[in-house]
Amino acid sequence: QVQLVESGGGLVQPGGSLRLSCVASGSTSSIRIMGWYRLAPGKQRELIALINNSDGTNYADSVRGRFTVSRDTAKNTMYLQMNSLKPEDTAVYSCAAGHNVMDYWGKGTQVTVSL
């Protein structure tokens, strides 16, 4: 089993930045892929960033060029650096991890982009 805990959400003005963290614990050696998802009111859950064990990354078009996913294997932590935030980025952001599919999920952290 793997436990995931997100942190770093909050209220930020448009154009601002936030960095989210996702700390993994438990059987972390089984993890091959990790990702960030978000869920906004009235919308479907969106996969926004992926990172694999080779540090290969992939992004949704909605965040490419503004968000950066990275990881620190020594700390079992994945990050999401979010720049140039827009009101439409407001959502609950969750991290997920797994071997071939996302088997484990965090509870999420709220990000609100507003004046």
Short mmCIF file of N, CA, C and O in Angstrom, two decimals:
data_model
loop_
_atom_site.label_atom_id
_atom_site.label_comp_id
_atom_site.label_asym_id
_atom_site.label_seq_id
_atom_site.Cartn_x
_atom_site.Cartn_y
_atom_site.Cartn_z
N GLN A 1 0.84 -1.19 0.00
CA GLN A 1 0.00 0.00 0.00
C GLN A 1 0.88 1.25 0.00
O GLN A 1 1.98 1.25 0.53
N VAL A 2 0.34 2.29 -0.62
CA VAL A 2 1.03 3.57 -0.69
C VAL A 2 0.06 4.65 -0.20
O VAL A 2 -1.11 4.65 -0.57
N GLN A 3 0.56 5.53 0.62
CA GLN A 3 -0.23 6.67 1.08
C GLN A 3 0.33 7.94 0.43
O GLN A 3 1.55 8.10 0.34
N LEU A 4 -0.57 8.80 0.00
CA LEU A 4 -0.19 10.06 -0.65
C LEU A 4 -0.83 11.23 0.09
O LEU A 4 -2.04 11.19 0.36
N VAL A 5 -0.05 12.24 0.38
CA VAL A 5 -0.56 13.41 1.07
C VAL A 5 -0.10 14.66 0.33
O VAL A 5 1.10 14.89 0.16
N GLU A 6 -1.08 15.46 -0.10
CA GLU A 6 -0.79 16.71 -0.81
C GLU A 6 -0.74 17.88 0.16
O GLU A 6 -1.38 17.87 1.21
N SER A 7 -0.01 18.90 -0.24
CA SER A 7 0.02 20.16 0.51
C SER A 7 0.41 21.28 -0.45
O SER A 7 0.85 21.02 -1.57
N GLY A 8 0.23 22.51 0.02
CA GLY A 8 0.67 23.66 -0.76
C GLY A 8 -0.43 24.45 -1.43
O GLY A 8 -0.16 25.48 -2.05
N GLY A 9 -1.66 23.99 -1.33
CA GLY A 9 -2.75 24.74 -1.94
C GLY A 9 -3.05 26.02 -1.17
O GLY A 9 -2.49 26.27 -0.10
N GLY A 10 -3.91 26.83 -1.75
CA GLY A 10 -4.27 28.07 -1.09
C GLY A 10 -4.92 29.03 -2.05
O GLY A 10 -5.33 28.66 -3.15
N LEU A 11 -5.02 30.28 -1.62
CA LEU A 11 -5.61 31.35 -2.41
C LEU A 11 -4.49 32.19 -3.03
O LEU A 11 -3.57 32.61 -2.32
N VAL A 12 -4.58 32.42 -4.32
CA VAL A 12 -3.55 33.20 -5.01
C VAL A 12 -4.23 34.09 -6.05
O VAL A 12 -5.29 33.74 -6.58
N GLN A 13 -3.65 35.23 -6.30
CA GLN A 13 -4.20 36.15 -7.30
C GLN A 13 -3.85 35.68 -8.72
O GLN A 13 -2.84 34.99 -8.91
N PRO A 14 -4.65 36.06 -9.69
CA PRO A 14 -4.31 35.72 -11.08
C PRO A 14 -2.92 36.22 -11.43
O PRO A 14 -2.52 37.33 -11.04
N GLY A 15 -2.18 35.36 -12.14
CA GLY A 15 -0.81 35.67 -12.49
C GLY A 15 0.20 35.20 -11.46
O GLY A 15 1.41 35.23 -11.72
N GLY A 16 -0.28 34.76 -10.32
CA GLY A 16 0.60 34.31 -9.25
C GLY A 16 1.06 32.87 -9.43
O GLY A 16 0.76 32.22 -10.43
N SER A 17 1.80 32.41 -8.42
CA SER A 17 2.38 31.07 -8.47
C SER A 17 2.11 30.32 -7.17
O SER A 17 1.94 30.93 -6.11
N LEU A 18 2.08 29.01 -7.27
CA LEU A 18 2.00 28.12 -6.12
C LEU A 18 2.82 26.88 -6.45
O LEU A 18 2.95 26.51 -7.63
N ARG A 19 3.32 26.22 -5.41
CA ARG A 19 3.96 24.92 -5.59
C ARG A 19 3.27 23.91 -4.71
O ARG A 19 3.22 24.07 -3.49
N LEU A 20 2.74 22.88 -5.33
CA LEU A 20 2.12 21.79 -4.61
C LEU A 20 3.13 20.68 -4.38
O LEU A 20 4.02 20.46 -5.19
N SER A 21 2.95 19.98 -3.25
CA SER A 21 3.79 18.83 -2.94
C SER A 21 2.92 17.61 -2.70
O SER A 21 1.79 17.73 -2.22
N CYS A 22 3.46 16.46 -3.03
CA CYS A 22 2.77 15.19 -2.79
C CYS A 22 3.81 14.23 -2.21
O CYS A 22 4.75 13.83 -2.91
N VAL A 23 3.63 13.90 -0.94
CA VAL A 23 4.57 13.01 -0.27
C VAL A 23 4.01 11.60 -0.26
O VAL A 23 2.86 11.38 0.16
N ALA A 24 4.81 10.66 -0.72
CA ALA A 24 4.42 9.25 -0.76
C ALA A 24 5.08 8.49 0.38
O ALA A 24 6.25 8.71 0.70
N SER A 25 4.34 7.57 0.97
CA SER A 25 4.89 6.71 2.01
C SER A 25 4.32 5.30 1.83
O SER A 25 3.34 5.10 1.13
N GLY A 26 4.97 4.35 2.49
CA GLY A 26 4.54 2.96 2.35
C GLY A 26 5.41 2.24 1.33
O GLY A 26 6.61 2.45 1.27
N SER A 27 4.80 1.43 0.50
CA SER A 27 5.51 0.61 -0.49
C SER A 27 5.82 1.42 -1.75
O SER A 27 5.37 1.12 -2.85
N THR A 28 6.64 2.44 -1.57
CA THR A 28 6.91 3.38 -2.68
C THR A 28 7.76 2.75 -3.78
O THR A 28 7.79 3.29 -4.90
N SER A 29 8.44 1.65 -3.50
CA SER A 29 9.27 1.03 -4.54
C SER A 29 8.43 0.48 -5.69
O SER A 29 8.94 0.22 -6.77
N SER A 30 7.14 0.31 -5.47
CA SER A 30 6.26 -0.22 -6.52
C SER A 30 5.80 0.86 -7.51
O SER A 30 5.22 0.56 -8.55
N ILE A 31 6.07 2.10 -7.19
CA ILE A 31 5.58 3.22 -8.02
C ILE A 31 6.43 3.39 -9.26
O ILE A 31 7.66 3.50 -9.18
N ARG A 32 5.77 3.44 -10.42
CA ARG A 32 6.47 3.72 -11.68
C ARG A 32 5.99 5.03 -12.30
O ARG A 32 6.71 5.65 -13.07
N ILE A 33 4.77 5.42 -11.99
CA ILE A 33 4.23 6.66 -12.53
C ILE A 33 3.51 7.42 -11.43
O ILE A 33 2.94 6.83 -10.51
N MET A 34 3.57 8.74 -11.54
CA MET A 34 2.84 9.62 -10.64
C MET A 34 2.22 10.73 -11.48
O MET A 34 2.73 11.07 -12.56
N GLY A 35 1.15 11.28 -10.95
CA GLY A 35 0.50 12.34 -11.71
C GLY A 35 -0.30 13.27 -10.83
O GLY A 35 -0.56 12.99 -9.67
N TRP A 36 -0.63 14.41 -11.44
CA TRP A 36 -1.51 15.39 -10.80
C TRP A 36 -2.81 15.47 -11.58
O TRP A 36 -2.80 15.56 -12.82
N TYR A 37 -3.90 15.47 -10.86
CA TYR A 37 -5.23 15.64 -11.42
C TYR A 37 -5.87 16.85 -10.74
O TYR A 37 -5.46 17.27 -9.66
N ARG A 38 -6.91 17.38 -11.38
CA ARG A 38 -7.69 18.42 -10.74
C ARG A 38 -9.15 18.23 -11.05
O ARG A 38 -9.52 17.72 -12.10
N LEU A 39 -9.96 18.69 -10.11
CA LEU A 39 -11.41 18.61 -10.25
C LEU A 39 -11.99 19.96 -9.89
O LEU A 39 -11.87 20.42 -8.75
N ALA A 40 -12.60 20.58 -10.89
CA ALA A 40 -13.25 21.87 -10.69
C ALA A 40 -14.76 21.67 -10.62
O ALA A 40 -15.29 20.72 -11.21
N PRO A 41 -15.45 22.57 -9.92
CA PRO A 41 -16.91 22.44 -9.81
C PRO A 41 -17.57 22.38 -11.18
O PRO A 41 -17.28 23.19 -12.06
N GLY A 42 -18.44 21.39 -11.36
CA GLY A 42 -19.18 21.26 -12.60
C GLY A 42 -18.40 20.69 -13.76
O GLY A 42 -18.91 20.63 -14.89
N LYS A 43 -17.16 20.26 -13.50
CA LYS A 43 -16.33 19.72 -14.58
C LYS A 43 -15.87 18.31 -14.24
O LYS A 43 -15.92 17.87 -13.10
N GLN A 44 -15.40 17.60 -15.26
CA GLN A 44 -14.85 16.27 -15.03
C GLN A 44 -13.41 16.37 -14.52
O GLN A 44 -12.72 17.37 -14.78
N ARG A 45 -12.98 15.33 -13.82
CA ARG A 45 -11.60 15.29 -13.36
C ARG A 45 -10.66 15.32 -14.55
O ARG A 45 -10.87 14.62 -15.54
N GLU A 46 -9.62 16.12 -14.44
CA GLU A 46 -8.68 16.33 -15.54
C GLU A 46 -7.28 15.91 -15.12
O GLU A 46 -6.78 16.34 -14.08
N LEU A 47 -6.65 15.08 -15.94
CA LEU A 47 -5.25 14.74 -15.74
C LEU A 47 -4.41 15.88 -16.31
O LEU A 47 -4.53 16.20 -17.49
N ILE A 48 -3.58 16.50 -15.48
CA ILE A 48 -2.84 17.67 -15.96
C ILE A 48 -1.36 17.44 -16.09
O ILE A 48 -0.71 18.14 -16.87
N ALA A 49 -0.79 16.49 -15.36
CA ALA A 49 0.65 16.26 -15.47
C ALA A 49 1.01 14.85 -15.03
O ALA A 49 0.42 14.34 -14.08
N LEU A 50 1.95 14.25 -15.75
CA LEU A 50 2.46 12.93 -15.43
C LEU A 50 3.97 12.96 -15.36
O LEU A 50 4.62 13.72 -16.10
N ILE A 51 4.53 12.10 -14.49
CA ILE A 51 5.98 11.91 -14.45
C ILE A 51 6.26 10.44 -14.18
O ILE A 51 5.58 9.82 -13.35
N ASN A 52 7.22 9.88 -14.92
CA ASN A 52 7.53 8.46 -14.71
C ASN A 52 8.91 8.30 -14.06
O ASN A 52 9.58 9.28 -13.74
N ASN A 53 9.30 7.05 -13.90
CA ASN A 53 10.55 6.77 -13.18
C ASN A 53 11.79 7.20 -13.94
O ASN A 53 12.88 7.25 -13.35
N SER A 54 11.62 7.50 -15.21
CA SER A 54 12.74 8.04 -16.01
C SER A 54 12.69 9.55 -16.07
O SER A 54 13.43 10.15 -16.86
N ASP A 55 11.81 10.14 -15.28
CA ASP A 55 11.60 11.59 -15.25
C ASP A 55 11.03 12.12 -16.57
O ASP A 55 11.16 13.30 -16.87
N GLY A 56 10.43 11.22 -17.33
CA GLY A 56 9.68 11.67 -18.48
C GLY A 56 8.39 12.32 -18.02
O GLY A 56 7.78 11.88 -17.06
N THR A 57 8.01 13.40 -18.69
CA THR A 57 6.83 14.14 -18.26
C THR A 57 5.87 14.35 -19.42
O THR A 57 6.25 14.29 -20.60
N ASN A 58 4.61 14.61 -19.06
CA ASN A 58 3.60 14.92 -20.04
C ASN A 58 2.59 15.85 -19.39
O ASN A 58 2.35 15.74 -18.18
N TYR A 59 2.03 16.75 -20.20
CA TYR A 59 1.13 17.77 -19.66
C TYR A 59 -0.13 17.89 -20.50
O TYR A 59 -0.12 17.67 -21.71
N ALA A 60 -1.19 18.28 -19.83
CA ALA A 60 -2.41 18.66 -20.55
C ALA A 60 -2.17 19.98 -21.26
O ALA A 60 -1.39 20.82 -20.79
N ASP A 61 -2.85 20.17 -22.38
CA ASP A 61 -2.68 21.41 -23.14
C ASP A 61 -3.04 22.63 -22.28
O ASP A 61 -2.46 23.71 -22.46
N SER A 62 -3.97 22.44 -21.36
CA SER A 62 -4.45 23.57 -20.56
C SER A 62 -3.39 24.13 -19.62
O SER A 62 -3.52 25.27 -19.16
N VAL A 63 -2.34 23.35 -19.33
CA VAL A 63 -1.33 23.81 -18.38
C VAL A 63 0.08 23.82 -18.95
O VAL A 63 1.01 24.33 -18.31
N ARG A 64 0.24 23.25 -20.14
CA ARG A 64 1.59 23.16 -20.72
C ARG A 64 2.19 24.55 -20.88
O ARG A 64 1.56 25.47 -21.36
N GLY A 65 3.44 24.68 -20.44
CA GLY A 65 4.14 25.96 -20.49
C GLY A 65 3.96 26.80 -19.24
O GLY A 65 4.70 27.77 -19.04
N ARG A 66 3.00 26.45 -18.41
CA ARG A 66 2.77 27.19 -17.16
C ARG A 66 3.07 26.33 -15.93
O ARG A 66 3.52 26.86 -14.90
N PHE A 67 2.80 25.03 -16.01
CA PHE A 67 2.99 24.13 -14.88
C PHE A 67 4.19 23.21 -15.16
O PHE A 67 4.42 22.82 -16.30
N THR A 68 4.90 22.85 -14.09
CA THR A 68 6.03 21.93 -14.21
C THR A 68 5.94 20.87 -13.11
O THR A 68 5.86 21.23 -11.92
N VAL A 69 5.99 19.62 -13.52
CA VAL A 69 5.99 18.52 -12.56
C VAL A 69 7.41 18.02 -12.38
O VAL A 69 8.19 17.97 -13.34
N SER A 70 7.77 17.70 -11.15
CA SER A 70 9.09 17.19 -10.86
C SER A 70 9.00 16.27 -9.64
O SER A 70 7.95 16.18 -9.01
N ARG A 71 10.10 15.61 -9.35
CA ARG A 71 10.09 14.73 -8.18
C ARG A 71 11.46 14.70 -7.54
O ARG A 71 12.48 14.95 -8.20
N ASP A 72 11.45 14.41 -6.24
CA ASP A 72 12.67 14.22 -5.46
C ASP A 72 12.58 12.82 -4.88
O ASP A 72 11.85 12.59 -3.91
N THR A 73 13.29 11.88 -5.50
CA THR A 73 13.16 10.49 -5.08
C THR A 73 13.67 10.27 -3.67
O THR A 73 13.16 9.42 -2.95
N ALA A 74 14.66 11.05 -3.25
CA ALA A 74 15.20 10.89 -1.90
C ALA A 74 14.16 11.25 -0.85
O ALA A 74 14.19 10.73 0.27
N LYS A 75 13.26 12.15 -1.21
CA LYS A 75 12.22 12.58 -0.27
C LYS A 75 10.87 11.94 -0.57
O LYS A 75 9.87 12.26 0.08
N ASN A 76 10.84 11.06 -1.58
CA ASN A 76 9.56 10.43 -1.99
C ASN A 76 8.49 11.48 -2.22
O ASN A 76 7.33 11.32 -1.80
N THR A 77 8.86 12.55 -2.88
CA THR A 77 7.96 13.69 -3.05
C THR A 77 7.89 14.10 -4.52
O THR A 77 8.91 14.17 -5.21
N MET A 78 6.68 14.36 -4.96
CA MET A 78 6.43 14.93 -6.29
C MET A 78 5.93 16.35 -6.10
O MET A 78 5.20 16.64 -5.14
N TYR A 79 6.32 17.21 -7.02
CA TYR A 79 5.95 18.62 -6.94
C TYR A 79 5.18 19.04 -8.19
O TYR A 79 5.34 18.45 -9.25
N LEU A 80 4.40 20.08 -8.05
CA LEU A 80 3.78 20.74 -9.19
C LEU A 80 3.98 22.23 -9.02
O LEU A 80 3.35 22.85 -8.15
N GLN A 81 4.88 22.79 -9.80
CA GLN A 81 5.09 24.23 -9.80
C GLN A 81 4.09 24.85 -10.77
O GLN A 81 4.09 24.52 -11.96
N MET A 82 3.26 25.73 -10.27
CA MET A 82 2.21 26.35 -11.06
C MET A 82 2.47 27.85 -11.16
O MET A 82 2.48 28.54 -10.15
N ASN A 83 2.71 28.31 -12.38
CA ASN A 83 2.96 29.72 -12.64
C ASN A 83 1.86 30.31 -13.52
O ASN A 83 1.11 29.57 -14.16
N SER A 84 1.81 31.63 -13.55
CA SER A 84 0.83 32.33 -14.39
C SER A 84 -0.57 31.77 -14.18
O SER A 84 -1.30 31.47 -15.15
N LEU A 85 -0.95 31.64 -12.93
CA LEU A 85 -2.24 31.01 -12.62
C LEU A 85 -3.39 31.88 -13.09
O LEU A 85 -3.34 33.11 -13.07
N LYS A 86 -4.46 31.19 -13.51
CA LYS A 86 -5.66 31.83 -14.02
C LYS A 86 -6.85 31.41 -13.15
O LYS A 86 -6.81 30.36 -12.51
N PRO A 87 -7.90 32.21 -13.16
CA PRO A 87 -9.09 31.81 -12.39
C PRO A 87 -9.61 30.43 -12.76
O PRO A 87 -10.11 29.70 -11.89
N GLU A 88 -9.46 30.05 -14.01
CA GLU A 88 -9.95 28.74 -14.44
C GLU A 88 -9.08 27.59 -13.93
O GLU A 88 -9.41 26.42 -14.13
N ASP A 89 -7.98 27.90 -13.28
CA ASP A 89 -7.17 26.85 -12.63
C ASP A 89 -7.72 26.48 -11.25
O ASP A 89 -7.22 25.55 -10.62
N THR A 90 -8.73 27.21 -10.79
CA THR A 90 -9.33 26.92 -9.49
C THR A 90 -9.91 25.52 -9.49
O THR A 90 -10.72 25.16 -10.35
N ALA A 91 -9.48 24.70 -8.52
CA ALA A 91 -9.90 23.31 -8.46
C ALA A 91 -9.30 22.65 -7.22
O ALA A 91 -8.44 23.24 -6.56
N VAL A 92 -9.75 21.44 -6.95
CA VAL A 92 -9.08 20.58 -5.98
C VAL A 92 -8.05 19.76 -6.75
O VAL A 92 -8.39 19.07 -7.71
N TYR A 93 -6.80 19.87 -6.32
CA TYR A 93 -5.70 19.19 -6.98
C TYR A 93 -5.32 17.95 -6.17
O TYR A 93 -5.06 18.06 -4.97
N SER A 94 -5.27 16.82 -6.86
CA SER A 94 -4.94 15.55 -6.21
C SER A 94 -3.76 14.90 -6.91
O SER A 94 -3.61 15.03 -8.13
N CYS A 95 -2.95 14.21 -6.13
CA CYS A 95 -1.90 13.42 -6.74
C CYS A 95 -2.29 11.95 -6.74
O CYS A 95 -3.12 11.51 -5.94
N ALA A 96 -1.70 11.22 -7.67
CA ALA A 96 -1.97 9.80 -7.81
C ALA A 96 -0.68 9.09 -8.19
O ALA A 96 0.24 9.71 -8.74
N ALA A 97 -0.62 7.80 -7.90
CA ALA A 97 0.58 7.02 -8.18
C ALA A 97 0.21 5.56 -8.43
O ALA A 97 -0.84 5.08 -7.98
N GLY A 98 1.10 4.88 -9.15
CA GLY A 98 0.85 3.47 -9.38
C GLY A 98 1.97 2.82 -10.15
O GLY A 98 2.98 3.45 -10.46
N HIS A 99 1.74 1.54 -10.48
CA HIS A 99 2.75 0.79 -11.22
C HIS A 99 2.53 0.94 -12.73
O HIS A 99 3.42 1.40 -13.44
N ASN A 100 1.36 0.56 -13.21
CA ASN A 100 0.98 0.76 -14.60
C ASN A 100 -0.23 1.68 -14.73
O ASN A 100 -0.38 2.36 -15.74
N VAL A 101 -1.07 1.65 -13.75
CA VAL A 101 -2.22 2.55 -13.68
C VAL A 101 -2.17 3.23 -12.32
O VAL A 101 -1.39 2.84 -11.44
N MET A 102 -3.00 4.25 -12.16
CA MET A 102 -3.02 4.98 -10.89
C MET A 102 -3.79 4.15 -9.86
O MET A 102 -5.01 4.09 -9.91
N ASP A 103 -3.06 3.54 -8.96
CA ASP A 103 -3.66 2.69 -7.95
C ASP A 103 -3.95 3.43 -6.64
O ASP A 103 -4.78 2.99 -5.84
N TYR A 104 -3.23 4.50 -6.41
CA TYR A 104 -3.30 5.21 -5.13
C TYR A 104 -3.58 6.69 -5.37
O TYR A 104 -3.06 7.29 -6.32
N TRP A 105 -4.37 7.26 -4.45
CA TRP A 105 -4.80 8.64 -4.59
C TRP A 105 -4.68 9.38 -3.27
O TRP A 105 -4.94 8.81 -2.20
N GLY A 106 -4.31 10.64 -3.36
CA GLY A 106 -4.37 11.50 -2.20
C GLY A 106 -5.75 12.11 -2.06
O GLY A 106 -6.60 11.96 -2.94
N LYS A 107 -5.95 12.85 -0.97
CA LYS A 107 -7.27 13.45 -0.71
C LYS A 107 -7.45 14.79 -1.40
O LYS A 107 -8.57 15.26 -1.53
N GLY A 108 -6.36 15.39 -1.80
CA GLY A 108 -6.46 16.64 -2.55
C GLY A 108 -6.20 17.87 -1.72
O GLY A 108 -6.30 17.87 -0.50
N THR A 109 -5.86 18.95 -2.43
CA THR A 109 -5.66 20.26 -1.81
C THR A 109 -6.31 21.31 -2.69
O THR A 109 -6.22 21.26 -3.92
N GLN A 110 -6.98 22.27 -2.06
CA GLN A 110 -7.74 23.27 -2.80
C GLN A 110 -6.82 24.38 -3.30
O GLN A 110 -6.02 24.93 -2.53
N VAL A 111 -6.96 24.72 -4.56
CA VAL A 111 -6.29 25.87 -5.14
C VAL A 111 -7.37 26.82 -5.65
O VAL A 111 -8.23 26.42 -6.44
N THR A 112 -7.32 28.05 -5.18
CA THR A 112 -8.29 29.07 -5.61
C THR A 112 -7.53 30.26 -6.18
O THR A 112 -6.65 30.82 -5.51
N VAL A 113 -7.86 30.61 -7.42
CA VAL A 113 -7.22 31.73 -8.08
C VAL A 113 -8.26 32.83 -8.22
O VAL A 113 -9.22 32.70 -8.99
N SER A 114 -8.07 33.90 -7.47
CA SER A 114 -9.08 34.96 -7.44
C SER A 114 -8.46 36.24 -6.91
O SER A 114 -7.49 36.21 -6.16
N LEU A 115 -9.10 37.36 -7.29
CA LEU A 115 -8.64 38.65 -6.77
C LEU A 115 -9.04 38.81 -5.31
O LEU A 115 -10.03 38.30 -4.87
#
